[in-house]
XYZ file of C-alpha atoms in Angstrom:
320
model
C 53.108 69.089 178.570
C 55.596 69.282 175.677
C 54.048 66.171 174.106
C 50.599 67.765 174.389
C 51.751 70.963 172.708
C 53.348 68.985 169.851
C 50.043 67.146 169.387
C 48.145 70.442 169.198
C 50.645 71.873 166.676
C 50.293 68.758 164.548
C 46.494 69.055 164.677
C 46.713 72.747 163.715
C 49.006 71.960 160.778
C 46.492 69.495 159.347
C 43.698 72.048 159.613
C 45.793 74.808 157.997
C 46.748 72.491 155.128
C 43.097 71.535 154.620
C 42.139 75.197 154.667
C 44.791 75.972 152.009
C 43.390 73.223 149.782
C 39.936 74.802 150.088
C 40.911 78.431 149.493
C 44.202 78.294 147.587
C 47.840 78.337 148.720
C 47.956 82.103 148.805
C 44.994 82.609 151.107
C 45.221 84.757 154.232
C 44.230 82.689 157.248
C 42.808 84.640 160.153
C 44.698 83.981 163.399
C 41.296 83.708 165.096
C 40.184 80.849 162.892
C 40.651 77.207 163.694
C 42.259 77.301 167.155
C 40.995 74.638 169.588
C 39.507 75.877 172.877
C 41.964 77.411 175.386
C 44.930 77.195 172.938
C 47.495 79.975 172.716
C 49.948 79.313 169.850
C 53.640 79.239 170.674
C 55.921 81.722 168.906
C 56.492 81.472 166.053
C 53.129 79.822 165.369
C 52.379 77.729 162.300
C 50.130 80.508 161.027
C 52.842 83.138 161.489
C 55.360 81.044 159.586
C 52.810 80.451 156.839
C 52.186 84.183 156.553
C 55.934 84.950 156.575
C 56.526 82.520 153.738
C 53.943 84.320 151.596
C 55.613 87.720 151.961
C 57.659 89.010 149.022
C 60.485 90.042 151.340
C 61.446 90.125 155.018
C 63.834 92.760 156.362
C 67.184 91.182 157.167
C 70.187 92.571 159.001
C 73.375 92.874 156.926
C 76.802 93.741 158.354
C 79.198 95.468 155.927
C 82.858 95.155 156.911
C 84.262 98.054 154.914
C 85.553 101.579 155.028
C 83.135 104.515 154.672
C 82.588 105.835 151.153
C 85.424 107.853 149.667
C 84.420 111.516 149.451
C 80.996 112.804 148.571
C 78.025 113.162 150.888
C 74.918 111.214 151.727
C 74.529 107.577 152.765
C 77.009 104.884 151.842
C 75.909 103.434 148.459
C 75.954 99.861 149.792
C 73.633 100.775 152.679
C 71.391 102.655 150.247
C 71.209 99.760 147.763
C 70.395 97.217 150.472
C 67.731 99.520 151.932
C 66.103 99.746 148.501
C 65.762 95.963 148.641
C 64.187 96.051 152.089
C 67.233 95.165 154.185
C 68.857 97.019 157.076
C 72.651 97.396 156.776
C 75.320 98.551 159.211
C 78.879 99.524 158.286
C 81.897 98.854 160.517
C 85.311 100.167 159.350
C 87.888 97.395 159.212
C 91.160 98.989 158.133
C 93.337 101.965 159.009
C 95.949 103.495 156.733
C 99.219 105.343 157.232
C 100.602 107.180 154.213
C 104.332 106.989 153.484
C 106.835 108.011 150.793
C 104.707 110.959 149.661
C 107.727 113.094 148.769
C 109.017 110.361 146.481
C 105.575 109.924 144.945
C 105.293 113.663 144.358
C 108.630 113.768 142.561
C 107.563 110.923 140.274
C 104.147 112.452 139.583
C 105.710 115.680 138.383
C 108.023 113.873 135.983
C 105.468 112.101 133.747
C 108.022 111.839 130.950
C 109.800 109.174 133.019
C 106.851 106.765 132.908
C 104.591 105.103 130.364
C 101.413 105.467 132.432
C 99.807 105.023 135.845
C 98.139 102.095 137.612
C 95.702 102.464 140.534
C 94.218 99.360 142.153
C 92.802 101.000 145.308
C 91.166 104.260 146.383
C 93.951 104.791 148.942
C 96.590 105.018 146.219
C 94.576 107.796 144.577
C 94.221 109.490 147.951
C 98.014 109.488 148.252
C 98.257 111.326 144.934
C 95.660 113.831 146.121
C 97.744 114.493 149.229
C 100.708 115.316 147.001
C 98.620 118.054 145.386
C 97.537 119.860 148.545
C 100.126 122.595 148.105
C 98.669 125.468 146.063
C 101.729 125.767 143.853
C 101.682 122.040 143.125
C 97.954 122.144 142.366
C 98.421 124.990 139.917
C 101.238 123.191 138.138
C 99.198 119.973 138.014
C 96.214 121.714 136.463
C 98.337 123.749 134.069
C 100.059 120.915 132.247
C 101.082 117.871 134.329
C 97.690 116.151 134.294
C 97.467 116.617 130.518
C 100.843 114.947 130.094
C 99.589 111.990 132.120
C 96.349 111.889 130.125
C 98.430 111.493 126.976
C 99.402 108.133 128.495
C 97.211 105.340 129.898
C 95.742 105.610 133.405
C 94.669 102.119 134.471
C 92.259 101.470 137.365
C 90.365 98.633 139.063
C 86.777 99.341 140.057
C 84.273 102.151 139.784
C 85.117 103.763 143.141
C 88.791 104.107 142.205
C 87.874 105.364 138.720
C 85.678 108.116 140.208
C 88.501 109.351 142.435
C 90.911 109.324 139.483
C 88.457 111.436 137.486
C 88.348 113.915 140.375
C 92.074 114.448 139.806
C 91.340 115.431 136.206
C 92.637 112.137 134.817
C 90.888 109.800 132.369
C 90.745 106.221 133.734
C 90.785 102.990 131.760
C 89.537 99.631 133.025
C 86.991 100.530 135.692
C 84.917 97.502 134.687
C 87.816 95.046 135.024
C 86.933 94.341 138.657
C 90.162 92.566 139.625
C 93.911 93.076 139.214
C 94.068 89.843 137.238
C 91.630 91.107 134.602
C 93.299 94.529 134.577
C 96.678 92.939 133.859
C 95.196 91.331 130.764
C 93.862 94.677 129.588
C 97.288 96.268 130.065
C 98.997 93.484 128.125
C 96.514 93.907 125.272
C 97.319 97.610 125.015
C 101.019 97.854 125.887
C 104.225 96.190 124.708
C 107.639 95.580 126.209
C 109.049 98.815 124.794
C 106.870 101.008 127.011
C 108.461 103.061 129.783
C 107.818 101.720 133.309
C 104.246 102.106 134.541
C 104.066 103.970 137.856
C 102.236 101.783 140.373
C 101.562 103.423 143.788
C 100.224 100.720 146.109
C 99.781 99.553 149.705
C 101.855 97.359 151.987
C 99.413 94.470 151.505
C 99.009 93.725 147.823
C 98.653 90.612 145.729
C 101.405 89.818 143.260
C 99.072 88.813 140.421
C 99.389 92.039 138.434
C 103.157 92.652 138.935
C 103.917 89.021 138.084
C 101.771 88.991 134.938
C 103.329 92.210 133.631
C 106.882 91.193 134.510
C 106.522 87.813 132.804
C 105.417 89.594 129.642
C 108.199 92.176 129.667
C 106.173 95.200 130.825
C 108.140 97.189 133.411
C 106.627 98.525 136.650
C 107.853 101.250 138.969
C 106.218 100.008 142.188
C 106.080 102.436 145.118
C 104.458 101.659 148.470
C 102.555 104.786 149.495
C 100.426 103.492 152.383
C 100.566 100.857 155.088
C 97.504 98.831 156.047
C 96.596 97.780 159.596
C 93.431 96.767 161.481
C 91.211 99.658 162.533
C 92.060 100.393 166.195
C 88.398 100.099 167.274
C 87.551 97.069 165.136
C 87.158 94.432 167.847
C 85.311 96.803 170.185
C 82.918 97.884 167.431
C 82.206 94.275 166.451
C 81.508 93.263 170.065
C 79.175 96.241 170.579
C 77.353 95.503 167.352
C 76.752 91.820 168.114
C 75.660 92.685 171.659
C 73.180 95.331 170.535
C 71.964 93.881 167.211
C 72.549 90.159 167.576
C 74.080 87.868 164.948
C 73.596 89.340 161.443
C 71.683 87.479 158.748
C 74.482 88.303 156.296
C 78.065 89.559 156.561
C 79.896 91.084 153.592
C 83.679 91.217 153.268
C 85.368 93.723 150.969
C 89.007 92.617 150.925
C 91.269 89.718 151.875
C 92.669 91.992 154.600
C 89.171 92.383 156.013
C 88.832 88.606 156.177
C 92.203 88.321 157.891
C 91.487 90.993 160.516
C 87.798 90.210 161.268
C 87.131 86.520 160.915
C 88.402 85.278 164.278
C 86.268 87.813 166.155
C 83.221 87.137 163.960
C 83.535 83.397 164.612
C 83.817 83.894 168.356
C 80.860 86.280 168.572
C 78.615 84.199 166.297
C 79.189 80.909 168.090
C 76.879 78.138 166.936
C 74.958 80.563 164.701
C 77.947 81.027 162.377
C 76.635 78.422 159.930
C 73.362 80.335 159.578
C 75.050 83.516 158.315
C 75.026 84.225 154.578
C 78.569 85.372 153.802
C 79.090 87.680 150.813
C 82.206 88.843 148.952
C 82.795 91.989 146.913
C 84.633 89.945 144.283
C 86.512 86.735 143.452
C 89.751 87.662 145.246
C 87.929 88.238 148.536
C 85.817 85.133 147.959
C 88.999 83.069 147.566
C 90.335 84.412 150.862
C 87.047 83.514 152.583
C 86.999 80.004 151.138
C 90.616 79.488 152.186
C 89.522 80.202 155.777
C 86.760 77.609 155.588
C 83.813 79.959 155.054
C 80.947 79.041 152.762
C 80.485 81.983 150.373
C 76.793 82.487 149.621
C 77.398 85.124 146.954
C 80.183 87.016 145.205
C 79.372 90.248 143.359
C 79.559 89.971 139.568
C 81.147 93.442 139.617
C 82.575 95.351 142.603
C 79.659 97.794 142.850
C 76.993 98.462 145.449
C 74.244 97.444 143.031
C 75.773 94.073 142.160
C 76.670 93.156 145.748
C 73.256 94.181 147.104
C 71.537 92.129 144.412
C 73.621 89.077 145.336
C 72.957 89.453 149.050
C 69.221 89.972 148.515
C 69.067 86.783 146.436
C 71.044 84.796 149.019
C 68.680 85.940 151.777
C 65.504 84.865 149.982
């Protein structure tokens, strides 16, 4: 029976190819044309595959392993950008954060004369500063003169999302287009010299040493303060299992940090099984891509810049 079906499929292929030669490669072939008597095509049929190949796009399922957007309302920009390209995206939070040392951070923030500037490499670090300003008296003092004293110095950031949050504090960011801590360190070294006061660097418990090392080796002092601790989201594994059970294996999975790779990959591998090699893996930037490659993943695309537009464009191209 199987041999007979293969013979029929082969016969149908030859007819479809002949038909395309007669009418052009882009022709629409009616599913009622050309079938032999009593033949019901198996799914997917040759004609269905031919039609699918002629479509400009096919909706694919993309899994975004990231935290929800910081502040604002409306859909997550990554989901919105992928939808505009005809793809369905789902977001699963990967990380949880515990804020620490906020009293120490507050004291440093309200003594800007002790520092040569500020460095923010994550939205969470900016959120820690915002938490220090929740008291009405502190907010009034910040708006009256403290933020202006900081704006007289350099406020360095990585990425558009972090820059937007810094602007919401009334500060003027520099370096939002740098994309990585490595590139930001070069910008800082171009603008600052060894005589500058220490740059205040609020950061998380999991951070790369690229920026601190580059600045230290060139004589630029840092006042590094850990203001949040990073851990896996408590519902991460459960949410991943539910998603794979209900939606199946995604066509593409995007990682947004080395921590996300570390906390998710084992579960993703287990749930994907033999279909793992079919997934198009995407990275928000080179640092995350390096972490993925180090774990043996084939990275189909890495965003040119860490923005929703650039990542969505890369994923859409990889899925073509």
